[in-house]
Amino acid sequence: MGISVRHLLGIEQLSPTDITTILDLAENYVDLNRQANKHSEVLAGLTQINMFFENSTRTQASFELAGKRLGADVMNMALGASSIKKGETLVDTALTLNAMNPDLLVMRHPQSGAVDLLSEKVNCAVLNAGDGRHEHPTQALLDALTIRRAKGRLHRLSVAICGDIAHSRVARSNIFLLNKMESRIRLIAPQTLLPSGIDKFGVEVFDDMNEGLKDVDVVMMLRLQRERMDGAFIPSEREYYHRWGLDVKKLANAKPDAIVMHPGPMNRGVEIDGDIADDVTRSVIQEQVEMGVAVRMAAMHLLADGLRATKREDAIC
Amino acid sequence: MLILTNARLIDPEKGTDKLGSVVIKNGKIAEIVYGDTPKGKTTDCGGKCLAPGIIDIGVKVCEPGERHKESFASAGRAAAAGGVTTMVIRPDTKPAIDSPETLHFALSRAVEDACVNVLSMAAMTRGRNGKEMAEIGFLQDAGAVAFSDADSVIADNKIFGRCLTYAKGLGALVMGHIQEPSLSKGSAVTSGPFATKLGLPGASPMAERIQLERDMALVEMTGVRYHVDQISTAVALPVLERAKAAGLSVTAGASIHHLTLNELDVEGYRTFFKVKPPLRHETDRVATVEAVASGLIDIISSMHTPQDEESKRLPFEEAASGAVGLETLLPAAMQLVHGGYMDMPTLWRAMSLNPAKLLGLAGGRLAKGAPADLVLFDPDKPFVLDRTTLKSKSKNTPFDGRRMQGVVLRTFLGGQEIYAKS
């Protein structure tokens, strides 16, 4: 058992089998994480460095916990503050860290493609924890695990992704993943928050939320990324909530057993009604967080296996 | 006296491409002979192509300011190796060429160090700030052949209109960059599915049309002589066509990169493919190539823009724009001929004759009395480009590792050999 990639840079490079392999292993870790003793030695002796060039509480905590539960030595570097300010380039930062012989590098960066650039310069396995508006693969994987557990499958589902698609790496990774797993994707957003040419990605696009949510199995809400906006995209938050915010009335269009997801952090009253977010019969938002740790454990486990296999080959040669 | 015989003579004026000989005397073309071989000591060209030396408008030599990226000496060597005999340099140096003093510095350095002809453009506004007009009268007296703020657009219509009016009074040539600044700001690629997939901020091709429409309106208002530095999209071409049909004094150029590469080349966030304007969709590339073939687009240039490794070894959005092109212009352009888009004389119309006409130069022609600025090349010889062998100080070429056809064998300036392939 293994996956076909050396780094986890994006969903785009993964095969459906890779995705299934990661999710299957993650199921084991869901079980482990629910026991009193959550410790495993799978990554014992390995070093994991989390490099976050962008502020993150949730993802960084999730990766840190995943590494620690697998027995890795985990180090966190908040890089927003230090080296960049001193004028060091990303490549130099990467080379410096590489010289410390880490085995797993987890990186988040505000620029699309930065993680790809880093992966070309280092010897260890690189995990993308979100780069610009490009990809956030572990988020899509944890969403997939959540959906699979709730619906029993990933294929032939109708999934609506709603909100700020233009600025969202989560949306891109989810579109790639759900397409690979043969689900139907609907995008619902104001035209200004749809990236150009998105209709070529094998999705149906809706402007109207009621129409778009009709009979869907999964409703994925996205955060309105006010910090990434550089101009007028929507007239006001209250108009946005009125037309594209998820409330009970709009949700009634979806299948009665449709689940509601959100990658967090939520803007209650902007893209989602607080009552829906807290409704345990519909919302799986807390479960997504739980799946996040398990999926990251699985991904790091598989990458570490790949890493050990390469090192063995090197030793033989 | 030098007699080059048995050469395929590429004559862009007559539109011919046939075997013949060229007699060179006192730095000028003394005679062109088809048929019989002239008497005297001759040099056999082995049936290879002999064409006027390329006149490349819009070369950036990084003097003053960034000589570590490119100097007049290195740019001159690159030009000679690429069959470029005249470089028309851009004013976007540090500081900008915006005063008679900086222009004098650049031209003197060119005379000292460059082995090809160098002409200079000058900035339209001081420091290319788009606000105060540079001393374009003095600059013209000092030798500036055209006025341009390079890739910085004078956004204020009133200021740009006044600059054009003043330039019109002097009979000066203005060169415009047509990427509408508010739409282009912060963009790294052309918008569309590919940009969306990479998650990179893109500018719509409409940004080019909007700015060209504005410039054409102001050209109509002022009557100035105007040249578009680079046109690269299908949506902008009809605007150019209308302006020409209306009799405005307008010409346009295209960069070799936009004629031979498309946006998909950026795959994998390859920063050597980051240029300004960004690479376009394949349909835009084909439309632009066809416009060169039809003559709607007048000029092909390399838009030679040296960048050091450090400024390219960054995440795509942060990385510097631009590619070197002096040495790869000819082999890349051969792709247009081999691809069946145009014949050799049509290509040379865009690479030597039209630039010469635009700037009122005697060269660029294969005619009796013209300066003997010539390039001898093998149009078919294949090779794989290795960027480390480039003569430019900066090696930021998008063609690294690419299979190309077309090798420059010898370059002559005023009858003197300035390059010979070893």
Short mmCIF file of N, CA and C in Angstrom, two decimals, chain B residues 71-178:
data_model
loop_
_atom_site.label_atom_id
_atom_site.label_comp_id
_atom_site.label_asym_id
_atom_site.label_seq_id
_atom_site.Cartn_x
_atom_site.Cartn_y
_atom_site.Cartn_z
N SER B 71 25.21 44.56 -19.78
CA SER B 71 25.96 45.77 -20.10
C SER B 71 25.90 45.99 -21.60
N PHE B 72 26.39 47.11 -22.06
CA PHE B 72 26.42 47.33 -23.50
C PHE B 72 27.32 46.32 -24.20
N ALA B 73 28.41 45.95 -23.51
CA ALA B 73 29.31 44.98 -24.12
C ALA B 73 28.62 43.62 -24.28
N SER B 74 27.98 43.15 -23.20
CA SER B 74 27.36 41.82 -23.28
C SER B 74 26.15 41.83 -24.19
N ALA B 75 25.35 42.90 -24.13
CA ALA B 75 24.18 42.97 -25.02
C ALA B 75 24.64 43.01 -26.47
N GLY B 76 25.72 43.75 -26.72
CA GLY B 76 26.24 43.85 -28.09
C GLY B 76 26.69 42.49 -28.60
N ARG B 77 27.39 41.73 -27.74
CA ARG B 77 27.83 40.39 -28.16
C ARG B 77 26.63 39.49 -28.43
N ALA B 78 25.61 39.59 -27.56
CA ALA B 78 24.41 38.77 -27.74
C ALA B 78 23.71 39.15 -29.05
N ALA B 79 23.64 40.45 -29.31
CA ALA B 79 22.98 40.92 -30.53
C ALA B 79 23.71 40.38 -31.76
N ALA B 80 25.03 40.55 -31.77
CA ALA B 80 25.81 40.09 -32.92
C ALA B 80 25.61 38.59 -33.15
N ALA B 81 25.59 37.83 -32.05
CA ALA B 81 25.41 36.38 -32.17
C ALA B 81 24.00 36.02 -32.62
N GLY B 82 23.07 36.97 -32.45
CA GLY B 82 21.69 36.71 -32.84
C GLY B 82 21.32 37.31 -34.18
N GLY B 83 22.30 37.92 -34.87
CA GLY B 83 22.01 38.53 -36.16
C GLY B 83 21.34 39.89 -36.05
N VAL B 84 21.37 40.48 -34.85
CA VAL B 84 20.79 41.81 -34.65
C VAL B 84 21.90 42.84 -34.83
N THR B 85 21.74 43.73 -35.80
CA THR B 85 22.80 44.70 -36.06
C THR B 85 22.45 46.09 -35.53
N THR B 86 21.19 46.31 -35.20
CA THR B 86 20.80 47.58 -34.57
C THR B 86 19.88 47.29 -33.40
N MET B 87 20.28 47.79 -32.21
CA MET B 87 19.42 47.68 -31.04
C MET B 87 18.84 49.05 -30.75
N VAL B 88 17.54 49.10 -30.55
CA VAL B 88 16.92 50.35 -30.12
C VAL B 88 16.57 50.14 -28.66
N ILE B 89 17.28 50.85 -27.79
CA ILE B 89 17.18 50.52 -26.37
C ILE B 89 16.04 51.26 -25.67
N ARG B 90 15.54 50.62 -24.61
CA ARG B 90 14.41 51.14 -23.85
C ARG B 90 14.89 52.08 -22.74
N PRO B 91 14.03 52.99 -22.33
CA PRO B 91 14.45 53.95 -21.31
C PRO B 91 14.15 53.51 -19.88
N ASP B 92 13.68 52.26 -19.67
CA ASP B 92 13.29 51.87 -18.31
C ASP B 92 14.48 51.36 -17.50
N THR B 93 15.54 52.17 -17.50
CA THR B 93 16.74 51.85 -16.72
C THR B 93 16.61 52.51 -15.35
N LYS B 94 17.64 52.34 -14.53
CA LYS B 94 17.64 52.98 -13.21
C LYS B 94 18.85 53.90 -13.12
N PRO B 95 18.76 55.21 -13.16
CA PRO B 95 17.53 55.95 -13.38
C PRO B 95 17.06 55.84 -14.84
N ALA B 96 15.84 56.27 -15.08
CA ALA B 96 15.29 56.22 -16.43
C ALA B 96 16.06 57.15 -17.36
N ILE B 97 16.09 56.81 -18.63
CA ILE B 97 16.68 57.72 -19.63
C ILE B 97 15.63 58.79 -19.91
N ASP B 98 15.66 59.84 -19.10
CA ASP B 98 14.61 60.85 -19.20
C ASP B 98 15.17 62.26 -19.28
N SER B 99 16.52 62.37 -19.43
CA SER B 99 17.13 63.69 -19.56
C SER B 99 18.23 63.59 -20.60
N PRO B 100 18.62 64.71 -21.20
CA PRO B 100 19.70 64.66 -22.19
C PRO B 100 20.98 64.07 -21.58
N GLU B 101 21.18 64.28 -20.27
CA GLU B 101 22.40 63.78 -19.62
C GLU B 101 22.42 62.25 -19.56
N THR B 102 21.30 61.65 -19.12
CA THR B 102 21.28 60.18 -19.05
C THR B 102 21.34 59.59 -20.45
N LEU B 103 20.69 60.26 -21.39
CA LEU B 103 20.73 59.76 -22.77
C LEU B 103 22.16 59.80 -23.30
N HIS B 104 22.84 60.91 -23.00
CA HIS B 104 24.23 61.05 -23.43
C HIS B 104 25.09 59.95 -22.83
N PHE B 105 24.85 59.67 -21.54
CA PHE B 105 25.61 58.61 -20.87
C PHE B 105 25.39 57.28 -21.59
N ALA B 106 24.12 56.94 -21.83
CA ALA B 106 23.82 55.65 -22.45
C ALA B 106 24.44 55.55 -23.84
N LEU B 107 24.28 56.60 -24.63
CA LEU B 107 24.80 56.53 -26.00
C LEU B 107 26.33 56.49 -26.02
N SER B 108 26.97 57.21 -25.07
CA SER B 108 28.44 57.16 -25.04
C SER B 108 28.91 55.78 -24.64
N ARG B 109 28.24 55.19 -23.63
CA ARG B 109 28.60 53.84 -23.22
C ARG B 109 28.41 52.86 -24.40
N ALA B 110 27.36 53.09 -25.16
CA ALA B 110 27.09 52.22 -26.31
C ALA B 110 28.24 52.31 -27.32
N VAL B 111 28.68 53.52 -27.59
CA VAL B 111 29.76 53.71 -28.56
C VAL B 111 31.03 53.03 -28.06
N GLU B 112 31.30 53.18 -26.75
CA GLU B 112 32.51 52.58 -26.18
C GLU B 112 32.49 51.06 -26.28
N ASP B 113 31.34 50.46 -25.93
CA ASP B 113 31.34 49.02 -25.65
C ASP B 113 30.55 48.12 -26.59
N ALA B 114 29.51 48.66 -27.23
CA ALA B 114 28.64 47.76 -28.00
C ALA B 114 29.19 47.59 -29.41
N CYS B 115 29.17 46.35 -29.91
CA CYS B 115 29.73 46.10 -31.23
C CYS B 115 28.67 46.20 -32.33
N VAL B 116 27.45 46.61 -31.97
CA VAL B 116 26.41 46.81 -32.99
C VAL B 116 25.92 48.26 -32.90
N ASN B 117 25.09 48.65 -33.85
CA ASN B 117 24.51 49.99 -33.80
C ASN B 117 23.55 50.09 -32.61
N VAL B 118 23.60 51.21 -31.92
CA VAL B 118 22.66 51.39 -30.82
C VAL B 118 21.96 52.73 -30.99
N LEU B 119 20.64 52.69 -30.95
CA LEU B 119 19.84 53.90 -30.92
C LEU B 119 19.06 53.86 -29.62
N SER B 120 18.64 55.03 -29.16
CA SER B 120 17.97 55.02 -27.86
C SER B 120 16.62 55.70 -27.92
N MET B 121 15.69 55.12 -27.19
CA MET B 121 14.42 55.79 -26.91
C MET B 121 14.63 56.60 -25.64
N ALA B 122 13.70 57.47 -25.36
CA ALA B 122 13.77 58.21 -24.10
C ALA B 122 12.38 58.21 -23.47
N ALA B 123 12.38 58.46 -22.16
CA ALA B 123 11.11 58.45 -21.44
C ALA B 123 10.25 59.63 -21.84
N MET B 124 8.97 59.43 -21.81
CA MET B 124 7.99 60.47 -22.13
C MET B 124 7.80 61.39 -20.94
N THR B 125 7.83 60.79 -19.75
CA THR B 125 7.68 61.61 -18.53
C THR B 125 8.87 61.38 -17.62
N ARG B 126 9.13 62.35 -16.77
CA ARG B 126 10.28 62.28 -15.86
C ARG B 126 10.18 61.07 -14.95
N GLY B 127 11.24 60.29 -14.91
CA GLY B 127 11.27 59.10 -14.06
C GLY B 127 10.17 58.12 -14.42
N ARG B 128 9.62 58.24 -15.60
CA ARG B 128 8.48 57.43 -16.06
C ARG B 128 7.35 57.48 -15.04
N ASN B 129 7.15 58.66 -14.44
CA ASN B 129 6.17 58.76 -13.37
C ASN B 129 4.76 59.04 -13.89
N GLY B 130 4.66 59.30 -15.20
CA GLY B 130 3.34 59.53 -15.77
C GLY B 130 2.74 60.87 -15.39
N LYS B 131 3.57 61.76 -14.85
CA LYS B 131 3.01 63.04 -14.36
C LYS B 131 3.60 64.26 -15.06
N GLU B 132 4.95 64.36 -15.07
CA GLU B 132 5.54 65.55 -15.69
C GLU B 132 6.27 65.16 -16.97
N MET B 133 6.06 65.94 -18.00
CA MET B 133 6.67 65.64 -19.28
C MET B 133 8.20 65.76 -19.19
N ALA B 134 8.90 64.83 -19.79
CA ALA B 134 10.36 64.94 -19.86
C ALA B 134 10.71 66.00 -20.92
N GLU B 135 11.99 66.39 -20.96
CA GLU B 135 12.39 67.42 -21.93
C GLU B 135 12.53 66.77 -23.30
N ILE B 136 11.40 66.50 -23.90
CA ILE B 136 11.48 65.67 -25.11
C ILE B 136 12.09 66.41 -26.30
N GLY B 137 12.02 67.71 -26.28
CA GLY B 137 12.69 68.47 -27.34
C GLY B 137 14.21 68.31 -27.26
N PHE B 138 14.75 68.55 -26.06
CA PHE B 138 16.19 68.37 -25.84
C PHE B 138 16.61 66.94 -26.13
N LEU B 139 15.77 66.01 -25.66
CA LEU B 139 16.09 64.59 -25.85
C LEU B 139 16.12 64.24 -27.33
N GLN B 140 15.20 64.82 -28.08
CA GLN B 140 15.19 64.56 -29.52
C GLN B 140 16.47 65.12 -30.16
N ASP B 141 16.84 66.34 -29.74
CA ASP B 141 18.07 66.94 -30.27
C ASP B 141 19.27 66.06 -29.93
N ALA B 142 19.22 65.42 -28.74
CA ALA B 142 20.36 64.60 -28.29
C ALA B 142 20.33 63.22 -28.93
N GLY B 143 19.32 62.93 -29.72
CA GLY B 143 19.36 61.67 -30.48
C GLY B 143 18.29 60.66 -30.15
N ALA B 144 17.35 60.97 -29.26
CA ALA B 144 16.30 59.99 -28.96
C ALA B 144 15.46 59.75 -30.20
N VAL B 145 15.22 58.48 -30.53
CA VAL B 145 14.49 58.17 -31.76
C VAL B 145 13.00 57.97 -31.52
N ALA B 146 12.62 57.76 -30.25
CA ALA B 146 11.20 57.58 -29.94
C ALA B 146 11.01 57.84 -28.45
N PHE B 147 9.76 58.08 -28.06
CA PHE B 147 9.47 58.39 -26.67
C PHE B 147 8.47 57.39 -26.11
N SER B 148 8.81 56.89 -24.93
CA SER B 148 7.99 55.83 -24.35
C SER B 148 8.27 55.73 -22.86
N ASP B 149 7.26 55.45 -22.08
CA ASP B 149 7.50 55.16 -20.67
C ASP B 149 7.65 53.66 -20.46
N ALA B 150 8.00 52.96 -21.52
CA ALA B 150 8.17 51.49 -21.50
C ALA B 150 6.91 50.83 -20.96
N ASP B 151 7.05 49.97 -19.94
CA ASP B 151 5.86 49.22 -19.52
C ASP B 151 5.00 49.97 -18.53
N SER B 152 5.32 51.25 -18.28
CA SER B 152 4.48 51.99 -17.37
C SER B 152 3.56 52.89 -18.21
N VAL B 153 2.28 52.75 -17.95
CA VAL B 153 1.28 53.44 -18.78
C VAL B 153 0.99 54.81 -18.18
N ILE B 154 0.95 55.85 -19.03
CA ILE B 154 0.53 57.16 -18.54
C ILE B 154 -0.99 57.13 -18.45
N ALA B 155 -1.47 56.93 -17.23
CA ALA B 155 -2.90 56.65 -17.04
C ALA B 155 -3.75 57.91 -17.18
N ASP B 156 -3.20 59.05 -16.80
CA ASP B 156 -3.97 60.29 -16.83
C ASP B 156 -4.15 60.75 -18.29
N ASN B 157 -5.39 60.77 -18.74
CA ASN B 157 -5.65 61.08 -20.14
C ASN B 157 -5.23 62.50 -20.52
N LYS B 158 -5.40 63.42 -19.58
CA LYS B 158 -5.04 64.81 -19.88
C LYS B 158 -3.54 64.92 -20.08
N ILE B 159 -2.79 64.29 -19.18
CA ILE B 159 -1.33 64.36 -19.28
C ILE B 159 -0.85 63.64 -20.55
N PHE B 160 -1.39 62.46 -20.79
CA PHE B 160 -0.95 61.71 -21.97
C PHE B 160 -1.30 62.48 -23.25
N GLY B 161 -2.50 63.05 -23.26
CA GLY B 161 -2.94 63.85 -24.41
C GLY B 161 -1.99 65.02 -24.67
N ARG B 162 -1.57 65.69 -23.60
CA ARG B 162 -0.63 66.81 -23.76
C ARG B 162 0.71 66.34 -24.28
N CYS B 163 1.17 65.22 -23.74
CA CYS B 163 2.45 64.65 -24.21
C CYS B 163 2.37 64.38 -25.71
N LEU B 164 1.25 63.80 -26.14
CA LEU B 164 1.10 63.47 -27.56
C LEU B 164 1.06 64.74 -28.40
N THR B 165 0.33 65.74 -27.91
CA THR B 165 0.23 67.01 -28.65
C THR B 165 1.61 67.64 -28.82
N TYR B 166 2.37 67.65 -27.70
CA TYR B 166 3.69 68.26 -27.74
C TYR B 166 4.61 67.47 -28.68
N ALA B 167 4.52 66.13 -28.59
CA ALA B 167 5.34 65.27 -29.45
C ALA B 167 4.99 65.49 -30.92
N LYS B 168 3.72 65.66 -31.18
CA LYS B 168 3.26 65.91 -32.55
C LYS B 168 3.94 67.16 -33.11
N GLY B 169 3.99 68.20 -32.26
CA GLY B 169 4.63 69.45 -32.67
C GLY B 169 6.09 69.25 -33.06
N LEU B 170 6.75 68.30 -32.39
CA LEU B 170 8.16 68.04 -32.67
C LEU B 170 8.33 67.01 -33.78
N GLY B 171 7.24 66.43 -34.22
CA GLY B 171 7.34 65.35 -35.21
C GLY B 171 7.92 64.09 -34.61
N ALA B 172 7.81 63.95 -33.29
CA ALA B 172 8.43 62.80 -32.61
C ALA B 172 7.54 61.57 -32.68
N LEU B 173 8.20 60.42 -32.58
CA LEU B 173 7.48 59.15 -32.56
C LEU B 173 7.22 58.73 -31.11
N VAL B 174 5.98 58.35 -30.84
CA VAL B 174 5.62 57.92 -29.49
C VAL B 174 5.35 56.43 -29.51
N MET B 175 5.86 55.74 -28.48
CA MET B 175 5.62 54.31 -28.39
C MET B 175 4.79 54.03 -27.15
N GLY B 176 3.67 53.37 -27.35
CA GLY B 176 2.74 53.15 -26.24
C GLY B 176 2.73 51.70 -25.78
N HIS B 177 2.42 51.54 -24.49
CA HIS B 177 2.23 50.21 -23.91
C HIS B 177 0.74 50.13 -23.59
N ILE B 178 0.08 49.07 -24.04
CA ILE B 178 -1.38 49.11 -24.01
C ILE B 178 -2.01 48.13 -23.03
#
